[in-house]
Each structure stands twice: as C-alpha cells, then as structure tokens.
Coordinates of C-alpha atoms in Angstrom, one line a residue:
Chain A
X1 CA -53.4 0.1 10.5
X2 CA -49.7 0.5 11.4
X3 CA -49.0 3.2 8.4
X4 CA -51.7 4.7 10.4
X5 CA -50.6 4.9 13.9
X6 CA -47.1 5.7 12.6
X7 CA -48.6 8.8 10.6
X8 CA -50.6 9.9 14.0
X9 CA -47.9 9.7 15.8
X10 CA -45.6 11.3 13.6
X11 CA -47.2 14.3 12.5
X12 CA -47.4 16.5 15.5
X13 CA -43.8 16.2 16.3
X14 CA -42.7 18.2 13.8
X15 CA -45.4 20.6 13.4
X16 CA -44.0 22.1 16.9
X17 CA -40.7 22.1 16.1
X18 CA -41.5 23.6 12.6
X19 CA -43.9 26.4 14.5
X20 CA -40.7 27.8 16.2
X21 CA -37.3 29.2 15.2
X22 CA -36.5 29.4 18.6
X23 CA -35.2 26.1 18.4
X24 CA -33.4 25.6 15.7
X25 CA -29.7 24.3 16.0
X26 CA -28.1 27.8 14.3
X27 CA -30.5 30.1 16.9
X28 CA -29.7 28.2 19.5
X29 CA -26.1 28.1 19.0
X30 CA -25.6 31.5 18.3
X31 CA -28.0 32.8 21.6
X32 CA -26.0 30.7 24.0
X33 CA -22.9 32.1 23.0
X34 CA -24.4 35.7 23.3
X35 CA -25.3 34.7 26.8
X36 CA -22.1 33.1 27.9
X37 CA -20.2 36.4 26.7
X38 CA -22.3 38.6 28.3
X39 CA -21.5 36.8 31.6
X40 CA -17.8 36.9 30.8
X41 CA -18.0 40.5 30.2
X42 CA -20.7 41.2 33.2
X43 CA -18.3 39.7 35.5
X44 CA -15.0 41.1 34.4
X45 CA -16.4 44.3 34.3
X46 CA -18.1 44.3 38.2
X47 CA -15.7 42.2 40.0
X48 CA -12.3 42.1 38.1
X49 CA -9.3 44.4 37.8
X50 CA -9.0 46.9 34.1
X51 CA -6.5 44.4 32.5
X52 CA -8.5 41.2 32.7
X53 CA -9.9 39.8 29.4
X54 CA -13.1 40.7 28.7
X55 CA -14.9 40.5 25.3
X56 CA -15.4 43.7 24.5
X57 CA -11.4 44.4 25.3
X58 CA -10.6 41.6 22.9
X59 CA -12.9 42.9 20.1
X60 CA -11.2 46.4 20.6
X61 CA -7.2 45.1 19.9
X62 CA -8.5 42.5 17.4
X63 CA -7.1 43.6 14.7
X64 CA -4.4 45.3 16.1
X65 CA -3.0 42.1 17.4
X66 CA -4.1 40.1 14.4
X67 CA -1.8 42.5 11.8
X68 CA 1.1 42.2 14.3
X69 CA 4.2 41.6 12.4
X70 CA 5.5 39.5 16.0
X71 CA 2.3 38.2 16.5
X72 CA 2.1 37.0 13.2
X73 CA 5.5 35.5 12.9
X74 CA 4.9 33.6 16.8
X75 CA 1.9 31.9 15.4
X76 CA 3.8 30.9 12.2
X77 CA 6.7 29.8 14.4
X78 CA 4.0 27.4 16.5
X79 CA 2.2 26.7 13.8
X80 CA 5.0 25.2 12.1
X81 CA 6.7 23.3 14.9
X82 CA 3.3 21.3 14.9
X83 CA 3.4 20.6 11.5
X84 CA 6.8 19.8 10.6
X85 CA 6.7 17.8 14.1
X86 CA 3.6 16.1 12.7
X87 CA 5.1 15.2 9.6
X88 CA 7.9 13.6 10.9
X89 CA 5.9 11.5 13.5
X90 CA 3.9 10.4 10.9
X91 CA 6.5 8.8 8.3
X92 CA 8.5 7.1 11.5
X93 CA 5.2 6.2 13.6
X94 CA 3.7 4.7 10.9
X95 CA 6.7 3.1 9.6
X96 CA 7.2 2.1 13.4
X97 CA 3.6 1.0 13.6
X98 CA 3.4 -1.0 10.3
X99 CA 7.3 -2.6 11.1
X100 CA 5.0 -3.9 14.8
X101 CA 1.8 -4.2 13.2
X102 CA 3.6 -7.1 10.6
X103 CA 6.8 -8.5 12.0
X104 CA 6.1 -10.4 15.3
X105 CA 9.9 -9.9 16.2
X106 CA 9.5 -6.4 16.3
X107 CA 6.1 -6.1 17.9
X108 CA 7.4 -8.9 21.3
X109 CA 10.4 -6.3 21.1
X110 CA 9.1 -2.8 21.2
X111 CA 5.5 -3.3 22.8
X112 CA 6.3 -2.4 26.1
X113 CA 8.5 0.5 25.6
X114 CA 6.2 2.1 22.6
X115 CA 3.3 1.4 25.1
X116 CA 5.1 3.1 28.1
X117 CA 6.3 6.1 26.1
X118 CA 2.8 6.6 25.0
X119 CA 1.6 6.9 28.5
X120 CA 4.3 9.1 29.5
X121 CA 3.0 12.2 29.9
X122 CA 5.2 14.5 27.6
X123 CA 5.7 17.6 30.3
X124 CA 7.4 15.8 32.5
X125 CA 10.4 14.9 30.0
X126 CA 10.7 18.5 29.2
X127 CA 13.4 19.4 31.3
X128 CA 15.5 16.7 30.3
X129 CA 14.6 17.7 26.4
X130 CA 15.9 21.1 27.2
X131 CA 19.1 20.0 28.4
X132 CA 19.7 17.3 25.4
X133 CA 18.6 19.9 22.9
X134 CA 19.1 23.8 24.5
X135 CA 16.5 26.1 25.3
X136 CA 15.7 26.4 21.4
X137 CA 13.1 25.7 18.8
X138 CA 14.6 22.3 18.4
X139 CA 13.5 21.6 21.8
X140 CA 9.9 22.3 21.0
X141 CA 10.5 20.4 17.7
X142 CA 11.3 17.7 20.0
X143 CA 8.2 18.1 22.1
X144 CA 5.8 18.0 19.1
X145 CA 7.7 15.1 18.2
X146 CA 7.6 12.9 21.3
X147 CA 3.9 14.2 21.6
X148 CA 2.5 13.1 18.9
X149 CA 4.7 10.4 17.7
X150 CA 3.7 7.3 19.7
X151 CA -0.3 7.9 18.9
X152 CA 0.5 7.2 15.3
X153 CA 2.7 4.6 15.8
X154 CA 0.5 2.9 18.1
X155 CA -2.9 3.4 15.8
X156 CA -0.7 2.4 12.2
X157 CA 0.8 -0.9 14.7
X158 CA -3.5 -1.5 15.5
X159 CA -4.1 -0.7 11.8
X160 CA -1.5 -2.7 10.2
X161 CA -2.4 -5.8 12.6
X162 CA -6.6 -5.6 11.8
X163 CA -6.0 -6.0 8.3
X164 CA -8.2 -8.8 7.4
X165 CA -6.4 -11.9 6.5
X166 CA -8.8 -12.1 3.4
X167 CA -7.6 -9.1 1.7
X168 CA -3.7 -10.4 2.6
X169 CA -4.9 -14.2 1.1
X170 CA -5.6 -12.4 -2.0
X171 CA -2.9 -10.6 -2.6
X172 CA -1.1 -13.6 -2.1
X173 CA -2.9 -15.2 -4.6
X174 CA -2.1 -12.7 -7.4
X175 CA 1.0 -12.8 -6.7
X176 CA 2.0 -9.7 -5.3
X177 CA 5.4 -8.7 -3.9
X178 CA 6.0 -7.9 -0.2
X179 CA 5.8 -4.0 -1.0
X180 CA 2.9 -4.0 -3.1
X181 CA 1.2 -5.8 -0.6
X182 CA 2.3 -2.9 2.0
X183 CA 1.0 -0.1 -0.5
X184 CA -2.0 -1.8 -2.2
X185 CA -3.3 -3.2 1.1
X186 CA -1.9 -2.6 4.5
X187 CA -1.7 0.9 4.2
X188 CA -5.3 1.9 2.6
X189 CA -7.0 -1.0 5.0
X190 CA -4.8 0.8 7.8
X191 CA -6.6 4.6 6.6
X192 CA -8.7 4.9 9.1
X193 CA -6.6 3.8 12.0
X194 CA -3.9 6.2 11.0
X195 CA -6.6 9.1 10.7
X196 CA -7.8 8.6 14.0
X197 CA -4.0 8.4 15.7
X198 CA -3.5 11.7 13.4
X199 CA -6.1 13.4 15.3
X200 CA -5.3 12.4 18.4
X201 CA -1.5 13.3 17.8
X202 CA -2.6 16.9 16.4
X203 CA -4.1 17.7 19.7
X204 CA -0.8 16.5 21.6
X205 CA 1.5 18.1 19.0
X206 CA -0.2 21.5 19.8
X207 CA -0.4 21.2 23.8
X208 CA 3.1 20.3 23.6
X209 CA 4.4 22.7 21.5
X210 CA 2.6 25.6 23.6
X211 CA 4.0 23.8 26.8
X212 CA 7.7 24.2 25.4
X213 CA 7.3 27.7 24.5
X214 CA 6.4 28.4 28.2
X215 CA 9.1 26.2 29.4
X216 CA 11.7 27.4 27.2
X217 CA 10.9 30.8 26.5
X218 CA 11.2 31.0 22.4
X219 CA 8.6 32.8 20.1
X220 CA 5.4 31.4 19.2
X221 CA 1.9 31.4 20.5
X222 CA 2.7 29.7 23.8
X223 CA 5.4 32.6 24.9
X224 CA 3.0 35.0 23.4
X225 CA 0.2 34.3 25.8
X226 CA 2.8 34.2 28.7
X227 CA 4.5 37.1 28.3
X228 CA 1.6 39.3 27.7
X229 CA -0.3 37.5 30.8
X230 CA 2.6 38.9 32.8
X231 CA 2.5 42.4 31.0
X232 CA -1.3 42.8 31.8
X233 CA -2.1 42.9 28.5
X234 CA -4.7 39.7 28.7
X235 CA -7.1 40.8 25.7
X236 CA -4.0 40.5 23.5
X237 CA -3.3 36.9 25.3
X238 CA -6.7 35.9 24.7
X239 CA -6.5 36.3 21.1
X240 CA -3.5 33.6 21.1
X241 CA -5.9 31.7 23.0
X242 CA -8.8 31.6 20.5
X243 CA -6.2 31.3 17.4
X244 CA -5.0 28.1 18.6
X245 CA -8.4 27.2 19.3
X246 CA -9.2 27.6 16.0
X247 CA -6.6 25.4 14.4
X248 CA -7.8 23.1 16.8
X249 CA -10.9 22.6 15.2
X250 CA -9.7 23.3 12.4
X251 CA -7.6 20.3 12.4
X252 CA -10.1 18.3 13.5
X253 CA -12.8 19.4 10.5
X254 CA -9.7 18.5 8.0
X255 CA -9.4 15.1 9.4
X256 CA -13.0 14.4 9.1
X257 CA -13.6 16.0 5.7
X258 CA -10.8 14.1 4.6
X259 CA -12.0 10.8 5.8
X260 CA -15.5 11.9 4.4
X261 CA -14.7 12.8 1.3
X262 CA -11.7 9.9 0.2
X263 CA -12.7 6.6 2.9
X264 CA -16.3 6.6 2.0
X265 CA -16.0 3.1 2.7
X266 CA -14.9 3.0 6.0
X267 CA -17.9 4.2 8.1
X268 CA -19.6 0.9 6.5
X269 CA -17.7 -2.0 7.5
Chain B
X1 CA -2.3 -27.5 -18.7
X2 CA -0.6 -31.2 -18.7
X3 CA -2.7 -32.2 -15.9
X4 CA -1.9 -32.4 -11.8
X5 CA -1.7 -35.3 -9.4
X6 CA -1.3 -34.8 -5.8
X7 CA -1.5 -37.0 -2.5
X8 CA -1.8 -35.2 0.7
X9 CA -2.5 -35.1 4.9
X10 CA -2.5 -32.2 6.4
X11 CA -3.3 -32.8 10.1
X12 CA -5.4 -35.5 8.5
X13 CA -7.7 -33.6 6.9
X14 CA -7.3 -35.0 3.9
X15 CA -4.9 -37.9 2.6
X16 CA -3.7 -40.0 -0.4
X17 CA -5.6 -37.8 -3.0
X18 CA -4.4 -38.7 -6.2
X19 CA -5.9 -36.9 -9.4
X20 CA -5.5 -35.5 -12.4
X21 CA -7.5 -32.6 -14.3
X22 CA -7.9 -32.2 -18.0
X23 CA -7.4 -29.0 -20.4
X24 CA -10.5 -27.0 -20.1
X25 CA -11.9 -29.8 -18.3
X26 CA -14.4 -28.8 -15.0
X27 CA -14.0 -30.6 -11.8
X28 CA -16.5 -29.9 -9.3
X29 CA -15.3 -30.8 -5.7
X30 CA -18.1 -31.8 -3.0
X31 CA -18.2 -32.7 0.3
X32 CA -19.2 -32.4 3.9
X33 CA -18.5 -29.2 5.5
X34 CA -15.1 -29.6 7.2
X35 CA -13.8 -32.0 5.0
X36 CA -11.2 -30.1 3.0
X37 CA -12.2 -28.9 0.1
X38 CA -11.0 -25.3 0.5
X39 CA -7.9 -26.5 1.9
X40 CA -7.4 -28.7 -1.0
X41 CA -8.1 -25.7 -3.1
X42 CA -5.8 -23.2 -1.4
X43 CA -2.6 -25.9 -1.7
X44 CA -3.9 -26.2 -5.5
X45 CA -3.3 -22.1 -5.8
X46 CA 0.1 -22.5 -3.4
X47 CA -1.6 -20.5 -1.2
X48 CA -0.9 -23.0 1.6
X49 CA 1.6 -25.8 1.7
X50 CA 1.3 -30.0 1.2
X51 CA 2.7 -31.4 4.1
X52 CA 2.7 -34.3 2.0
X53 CA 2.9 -35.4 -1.7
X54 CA 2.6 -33.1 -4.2
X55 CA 0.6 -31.0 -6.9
X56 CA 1.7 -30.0 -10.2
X57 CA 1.2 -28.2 -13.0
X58 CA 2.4 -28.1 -16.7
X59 CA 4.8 -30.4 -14.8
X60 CA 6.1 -27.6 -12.3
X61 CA 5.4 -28.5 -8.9
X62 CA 3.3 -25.4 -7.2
X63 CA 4.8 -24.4 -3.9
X64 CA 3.7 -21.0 -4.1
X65 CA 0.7 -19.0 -6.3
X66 CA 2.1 -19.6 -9.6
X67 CA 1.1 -17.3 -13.2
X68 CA -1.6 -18.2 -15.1
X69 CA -3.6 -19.7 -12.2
X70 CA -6.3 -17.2 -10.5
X71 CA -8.7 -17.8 -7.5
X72 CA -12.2 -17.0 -6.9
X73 CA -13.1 -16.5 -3.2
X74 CA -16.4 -17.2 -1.2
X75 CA -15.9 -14.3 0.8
X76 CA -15.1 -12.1 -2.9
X77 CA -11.9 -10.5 -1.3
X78 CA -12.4 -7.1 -2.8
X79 CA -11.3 -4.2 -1.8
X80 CA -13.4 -1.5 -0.1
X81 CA -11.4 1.5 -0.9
X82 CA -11.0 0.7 -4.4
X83 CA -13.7 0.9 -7.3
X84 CA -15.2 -1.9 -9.1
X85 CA -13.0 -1.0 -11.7
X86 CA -9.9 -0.5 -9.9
X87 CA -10.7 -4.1 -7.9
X88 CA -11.0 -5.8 -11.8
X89 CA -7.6 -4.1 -12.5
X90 CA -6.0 -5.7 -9.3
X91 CA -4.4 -9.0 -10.8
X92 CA -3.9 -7.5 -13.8
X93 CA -2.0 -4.7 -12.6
X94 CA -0.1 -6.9 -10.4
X95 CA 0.7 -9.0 -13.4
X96 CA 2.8 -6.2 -14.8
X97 CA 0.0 -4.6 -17.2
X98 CA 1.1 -0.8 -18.4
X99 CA -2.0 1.8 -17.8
X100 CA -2.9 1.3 -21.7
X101 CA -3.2 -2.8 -21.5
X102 CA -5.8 -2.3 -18.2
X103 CA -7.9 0.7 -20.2
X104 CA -8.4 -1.3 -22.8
X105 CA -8.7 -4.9 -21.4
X106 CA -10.8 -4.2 -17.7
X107 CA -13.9 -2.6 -19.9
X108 CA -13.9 -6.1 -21.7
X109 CA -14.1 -7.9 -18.8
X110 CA -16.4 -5.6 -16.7
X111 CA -18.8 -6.0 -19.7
X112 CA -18.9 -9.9 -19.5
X113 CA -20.3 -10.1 -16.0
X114 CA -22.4 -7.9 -16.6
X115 CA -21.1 -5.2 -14.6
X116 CA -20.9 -2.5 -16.9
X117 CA -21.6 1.4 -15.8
X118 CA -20.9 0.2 -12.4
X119 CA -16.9 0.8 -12.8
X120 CA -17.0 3.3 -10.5
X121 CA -19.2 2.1 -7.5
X122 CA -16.9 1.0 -4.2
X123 CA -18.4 -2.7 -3.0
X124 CA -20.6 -1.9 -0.6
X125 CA -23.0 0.2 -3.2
X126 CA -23.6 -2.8 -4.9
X127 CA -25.2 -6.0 -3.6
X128 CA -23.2 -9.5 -2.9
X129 CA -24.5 -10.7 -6.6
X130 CA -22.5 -8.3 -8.0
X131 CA -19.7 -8.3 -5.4
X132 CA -19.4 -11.8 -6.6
X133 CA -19.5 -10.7 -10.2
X134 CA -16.4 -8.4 -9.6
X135 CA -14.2 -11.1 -8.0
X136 CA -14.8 -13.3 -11.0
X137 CA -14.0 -10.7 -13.4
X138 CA -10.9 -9.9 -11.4
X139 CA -9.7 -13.5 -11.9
X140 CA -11.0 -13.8 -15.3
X141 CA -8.5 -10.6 -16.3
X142 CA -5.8 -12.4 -15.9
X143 CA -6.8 -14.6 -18.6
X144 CA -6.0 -18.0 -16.4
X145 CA -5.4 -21.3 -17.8
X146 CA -6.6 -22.5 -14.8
X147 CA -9.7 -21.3 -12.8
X148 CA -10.2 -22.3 -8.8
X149 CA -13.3 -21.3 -7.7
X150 CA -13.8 -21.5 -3.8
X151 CA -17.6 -21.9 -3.0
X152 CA -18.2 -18.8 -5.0
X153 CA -22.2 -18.3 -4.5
X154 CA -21.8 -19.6 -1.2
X155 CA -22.5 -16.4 0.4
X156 CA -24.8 -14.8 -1.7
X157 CA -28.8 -15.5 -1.5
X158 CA -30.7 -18.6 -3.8
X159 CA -31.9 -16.5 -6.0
X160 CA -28.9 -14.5 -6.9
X161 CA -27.0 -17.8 -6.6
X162 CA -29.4 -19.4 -9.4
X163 CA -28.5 -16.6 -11.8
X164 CA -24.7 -16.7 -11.2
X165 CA -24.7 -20.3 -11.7
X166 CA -26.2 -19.8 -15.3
X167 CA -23.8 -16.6 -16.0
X168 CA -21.0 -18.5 -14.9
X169 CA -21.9 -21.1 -17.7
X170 CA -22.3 -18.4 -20.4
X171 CA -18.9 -17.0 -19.5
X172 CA -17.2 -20.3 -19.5
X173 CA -18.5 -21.5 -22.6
X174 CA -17.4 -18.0 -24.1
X175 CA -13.7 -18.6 -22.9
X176 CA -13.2 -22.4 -21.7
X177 CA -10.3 -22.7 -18.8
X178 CA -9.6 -25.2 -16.9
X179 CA -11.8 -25.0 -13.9
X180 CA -12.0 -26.5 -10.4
X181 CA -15.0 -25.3 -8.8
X182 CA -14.8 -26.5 -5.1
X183 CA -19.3 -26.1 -4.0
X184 CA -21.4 -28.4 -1.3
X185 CA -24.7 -27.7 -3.2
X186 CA -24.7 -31.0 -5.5
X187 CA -27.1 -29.4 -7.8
X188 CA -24.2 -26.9 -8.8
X189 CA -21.4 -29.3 -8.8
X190 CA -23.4 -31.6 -11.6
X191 CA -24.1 -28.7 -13.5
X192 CA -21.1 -27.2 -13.6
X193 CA -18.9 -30.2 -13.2
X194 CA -17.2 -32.6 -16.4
X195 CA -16.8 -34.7 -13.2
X196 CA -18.2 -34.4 -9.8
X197 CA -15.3 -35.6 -7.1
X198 CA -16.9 -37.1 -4.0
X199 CA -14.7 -36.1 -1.0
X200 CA -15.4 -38.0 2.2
X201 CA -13.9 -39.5 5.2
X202 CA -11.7 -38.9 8.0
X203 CA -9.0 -38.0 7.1
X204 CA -11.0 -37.2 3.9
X205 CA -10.1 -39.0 0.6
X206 CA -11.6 -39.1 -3.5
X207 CA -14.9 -41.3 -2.1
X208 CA -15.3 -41.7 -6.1
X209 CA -15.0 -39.6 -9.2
X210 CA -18.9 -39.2 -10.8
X211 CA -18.8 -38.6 -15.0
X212 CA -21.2 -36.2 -15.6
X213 CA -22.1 -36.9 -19.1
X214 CA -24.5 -33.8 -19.8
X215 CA -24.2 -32.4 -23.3
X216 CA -22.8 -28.7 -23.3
X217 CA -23.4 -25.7 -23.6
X218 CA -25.7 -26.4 -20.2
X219 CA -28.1 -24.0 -19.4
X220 CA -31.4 -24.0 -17.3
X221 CA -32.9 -26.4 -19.6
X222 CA -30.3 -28.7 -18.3
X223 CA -32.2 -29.3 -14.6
X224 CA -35.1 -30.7 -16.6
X225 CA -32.8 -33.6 -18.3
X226 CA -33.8 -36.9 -16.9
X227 CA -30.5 -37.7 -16.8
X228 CA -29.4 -34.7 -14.3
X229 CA -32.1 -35.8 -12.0
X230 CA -30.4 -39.1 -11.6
X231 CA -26.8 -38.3 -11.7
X232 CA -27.8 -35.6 -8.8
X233 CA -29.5 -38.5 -7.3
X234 CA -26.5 -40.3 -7.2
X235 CA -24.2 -37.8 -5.7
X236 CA -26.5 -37.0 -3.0
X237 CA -26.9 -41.3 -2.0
X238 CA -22.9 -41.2 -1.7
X239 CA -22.7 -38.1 0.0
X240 CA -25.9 -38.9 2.6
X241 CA -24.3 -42.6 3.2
X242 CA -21.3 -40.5 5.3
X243 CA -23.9 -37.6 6.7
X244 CA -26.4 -40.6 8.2
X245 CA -23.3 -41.9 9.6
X246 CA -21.6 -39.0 11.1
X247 CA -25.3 -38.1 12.8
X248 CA -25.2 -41.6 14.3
X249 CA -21.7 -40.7 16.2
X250 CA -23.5 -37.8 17.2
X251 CA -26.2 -39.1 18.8
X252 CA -23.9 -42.3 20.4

C-alpha cells in the first residue's frame, strides 16, 4: 500500500516537468541572460550617453581588446601578482596556521593579532603599503599578500587544531616522528580546511590586487579599467571586468574539482 | 617477550596491578565500563604514562610506544584520505620499510583478513567489519611480538562482531603473538583469552586471574563445550557481584 501511494504520488511530477523544455536548467539559464542583456542594452541605448557599455559595444571591440598586446600583458601582470601573492600566503599561512594550530605557546601568543589583521579591511592599509613599498608592483604584491594571507593562516590554525586526537594517538603509537606526524596527518586531515581558506583568500587576493592598481596606478587589469573609464572607452573597460570575472569562477571551479576529484573523503565525515 | 609486571594509580583509576604475560600467551582484560582497562592498555603501548610503578618488556621499561609492539583501536584509527592499502602500509612504512618490502609484504597481509581486491577502497566505502579488518592488518604488518587489542569489535554490529571474533582466532593460530585483548563481552574474553583478568574496584585492581583451560585451535565449536559454559559462568558471577553492588549506591 505504501509502494503504492508513493508511485501515485510520484509519477505526475515528472511527467510535467518532462512535457516541457521550457524548464529545463540549461533553457532557463541561457533565456534569463538573453533578457537581462537586452535590458542592459535597451537602457543604454535610450537613456545613456554613446560611450557607456552596452553589450553590443562590448561584442564589437571583443577581440580587438582581447589580442591587445597591453591588454594582454595588464591581465598577465594581475594575474600574476594574485598568484605569486597566493603562493606565498599559502607556505607562511599555513606554516603560521599549523605553528598555532599545534603549539599552545604560539596560538595564546598570536591569536589576537592574526585575528585582528584578519578583520582589518585591507584598503585601508594601502596608503601606508605604498609608502613602505613605493608606488610599484611590489606594493600590490603586498596587497595580495596581506589580503589573502590571514584566511589561510586562520583556516590551516582551525584545520591543524580539529585534527582528531584518534588519528594523532595512532601515529603515536607506530611510532612516528614529529614531522611525519605533520605530513602524514595534520596536513591531509587539515585538506579541507586549507581549501576552503584558499578560496576565500583567492577572492581577497584579486579584490586587492585590482584595488592597488587603482591606488597606485601600475599596469594590470585594475588600471586598465580605470584609465579607459576616464577615456570613455567603457566597452573596452568592461571586458577587464568580465575577464576577471571569469578567473573568479574560475578559481572557484578549480578549488572544487580539486576537492572533488583528490578529498573524496571529506564530504563524508 | 620475558614477560611484564606493573603496579599502578592513575587518579585512582587503577592501583597495585601486578602481572605478568607469557610468550604467545592471550590475556583477555574484563571489566566494568570505566574501570580502566583502556587506560591500562594505553600505558602498556607507552601511549600514556604510569604515575606509578612500572611496566616492562624484554626487561626494558616502556615509557613511550616501543618496536615490536602494535595496537589495535576500538574506534580503527584509519585514515580517510588514504586507501585500504595505503592505511595497511602505515606502520610499516613508518617502521622504515623501502617501497619494495611494502609491495611485497601489504598484499600478504591484506589477503589474511580477508580484505583482498579492496586495496584501493578509502574507509568509508567499506563497512565497520571491514574497517576493523584493516586496522588489524595494519598492526599485524608490523609483525609484533606483542598484540594490544583495545575493544576491537566494540563498535561494530553482533553479527559482524561474531565473525571477527572467529577470524581473529584463525589469524592468530596462523601467526601466534603475544596478545592482550582488553573486551567487556565475557563471552569473547573466554574465547579468546589463555587467562581472563577480572578488573574491578575502586580504584580498580586484578579482582582474580580466571585459567581458561579450553583446548586450541578454538573455533565456534568451542561455545558448545560444557566447559566454556561454565568458565563464562564464572566470570560473569565475579563480574555481577561488583555491578549488583555499584546499582545499590545508585539507588541509596
């Protein structure tokens, strides 16, 4: 009687959604973002000044913009800021992280100041930033730098701290030295912690990158968007815009194939 | 293995034990709950320390996990982010193996709990049973002289626990170690067990030291002996003398 009323119940659901494409995920998707450019364009066109973005602008000096030499060579010069910045903030956060995470010294020590600097929102230390480091790309290096590396720290210090005290008694028990015990078990057992302070550092290394380039005036994406947004050239801004969008998500796709594909394990604890 | 004798009190939770195990003899440790028996294990692996007396081994006193001693956990203590084989490899690995000693020796011992074509499953594909199965292996790599099993079915269900218990039998009689196998189900500490020791009391202490005289290799035929009956019988009257008691203070 219940296979029944479970098999009643079920089967018209999907009949209607299988009668329609209409509303499938892709359609759906895919007409909204018709409709929402359409707008843009509609808008722009009826109410705004020649130089405003508009899609069909942006379409036009796509790939004029795209093969840029200097465009090219400002999103390389972002582009790498982030990563190099990331990289570094990852092998000291985490070392910085795991150091708190493990020695109780350290964590009573730093707490409050790794806590604080988290907070602290990074554009407001970036005058000071440009007069300890010039109005350079180290600057912006630095940016990346304070942006993203106190989300790492503090996710590998979480990380390092949930490790269960099983895995640790174990360890113990065969015997293994204090760096095997870092390597075989607080840094996997840490994985997904660190992924997730990754991610959120990634989207704080690229807002602060962007914000240096305005501040400081060097090349990359950020001064690309500003100085063509005073120019009047907007389409060409845009396209900035939607490339940094794009690593973005990117980014974010990355982290979660990763953790798909190599921490099966650590959606099922 | 020379044999160990140890006295301890640890906050009082257990005081004045004083024994001494055998080559390839199997002491099963029973109890209340609370009364010690995990902690007595732990200071036999030098996972935690005596506050008083002490244990030894092969005449070494054990302050800290020593070689050719390896521990099986109730809660299995593997790994999730490495394979069944990689989890097997662990102590081994740890002991110094090279890549060619693990390839040849982990198979072996995958194969004798039964986990073979499972090497590359992560723990939480396969069920506690064989969870279970892979922390044994991973002590049994090692190739101990001594074996200190902590509850090891005690978190996985009867049925599975039934089976274990007989497996665990075939596997010992295959390669005999020294064991201490630490349970509160008194049907498996006199089937496992040379000698079942009683631990009661507060702080606990050896209540008394059962000989279980049941001819080996035991198997399941080995529940129907008269004999068993009676010497399980015997541990449950001199565990159930403390457990009427304690419920007493309880309801006082």
């Amino acid at each position: 009687m219940t296979a029944q009323t479970v098999a009643a119940a079920r089967s018209p659901v999907p009949d209607a959604e299988r009668s329609s494409w209409v509303t499938s995920p892709l359609f759906l998707k895919i007409a909204a973002g018709i409709v929402l450019l359409l707008i843009w364009e509609g808008v722009v066109r009826a109410f705004a000044p020649g130089y405003v973005a508009k899609p069909s602008g942006i379409v036009r000096v796509f790939a004029a913009v795209i093969s840029d030499r200097q465009f090219l060579s400002a999103a390389g010069q972002t582009l790498s800021a982030v990563l190099i910045g990331l990289l570094i903030s990852i092998v000291f956060g985490t070392a910085v992280g795991f150091a708190m995470g493990r020695i109780n010294v350290v964590e009573r020590g730093l707490r409050y100041y790794v806590n604080s600097l988290f907070a602290t929102p990074m554009i407001a230390i970036l005058p000071l930033v440009t007069l300890w480091f010039g109005y350079n790309a180290d600057a912006r290096l630095a940016v990346v730098v304070f942006a993203a590396f106190f989300s790492i720290s503090t996710n590998a210090c979480d990380g390092a701290r949930s490790v269960p005290l099983e895995y640790l008694e174990v360890a113990q028990s065969f015997r293994a030295r204090p760096f095997q015990t870092l390597f075989d078990i607080i840094f996997p057992s840490s994985l997904p912690y660190l992924l997730a302070g990754l991610r959120l550092a990634a989207g704080r290394a690229l807002v602060g990158a962007v914000v240096a380039e305005f501040f400081v005036s060097i090349p990359g994406l950020g001064y690309y968007i500003l100085y063509n947004s005073r120019t009047f050239k907007h389409n060409e801004a845009f396209i900035a815009v939607i490339v940094l969008v794009a690593v973005g998500v990117s980014f974010e796709a990355l982290i979660n194939w990763l953790t798909r594909r190599y921490l099966p394990w650590a959606r099922r604890d | 293995m020379s044999g160990a004798g140890k006295r301890f009190s640890k906050l009082q939770v257990f005081s004045d034990v004083e024994l001494e195990v055998g080559e390839r003899e199997v002491l099963a440790i029973i109890g209340p709950s609370g009364c010690g028996k995990t902690t007595l294990l732990r200071c036999m692996n030098g996972l935690i320390p005596l506050t008083e007396g002490e244990i030894t081994m092969e005449g070494e006193a054990i302050t800290s996990p020593r070689e050719g001693v390896a521990m099986v956990f109730q809660h299995f203590g593997l790994f999730p982010w490495k394979t069944v084989f990689n989890n097997v490899a662990y102590g081994l690995k740890l002991a110094g193996a090279t890549r060619a000693q693990i390839d040849e020796k982990i198979p072996e011992y995958i194969k004798l709990v039964g986990l073979s074509g499972f090497e590359h499953y992560y723990p939480y594909q396969i069920s506690g049973g064989m969870q279970q199965r892979c922390g044994l292996a991973r002590a049994l790599a090692v190739e101990p002289r001594v074996l200190l099993m902590d509850e090891p079915f005690g978190a996985v269900d009867a049925q599975t626990r039934e089976i274990l218990q007989f497996e665990m039998l075939r596997i010992w009689e295959s390669r005999p170690t020294t064991m201490v196998f630490v349970t509160h189900a008194i049907d498996e500490a006199v089937l496992m067990g040379d000698r079942v020791l009683v631990l009661k009391g507060r702080p606990s202490t050896v209540h008394e030291i059962v000989e279980v005289d049941l001819p080996r290799p035991r198997n399941r035929a080995t529940l129907l002996l008269p004999r068993f009956a009676e010497l399980r019988e015997h541990v449950w009257n001199t565990l159930m003398a403390d457990a009427r008691q304690a419920e007493l203070e309880v309801i006082r």
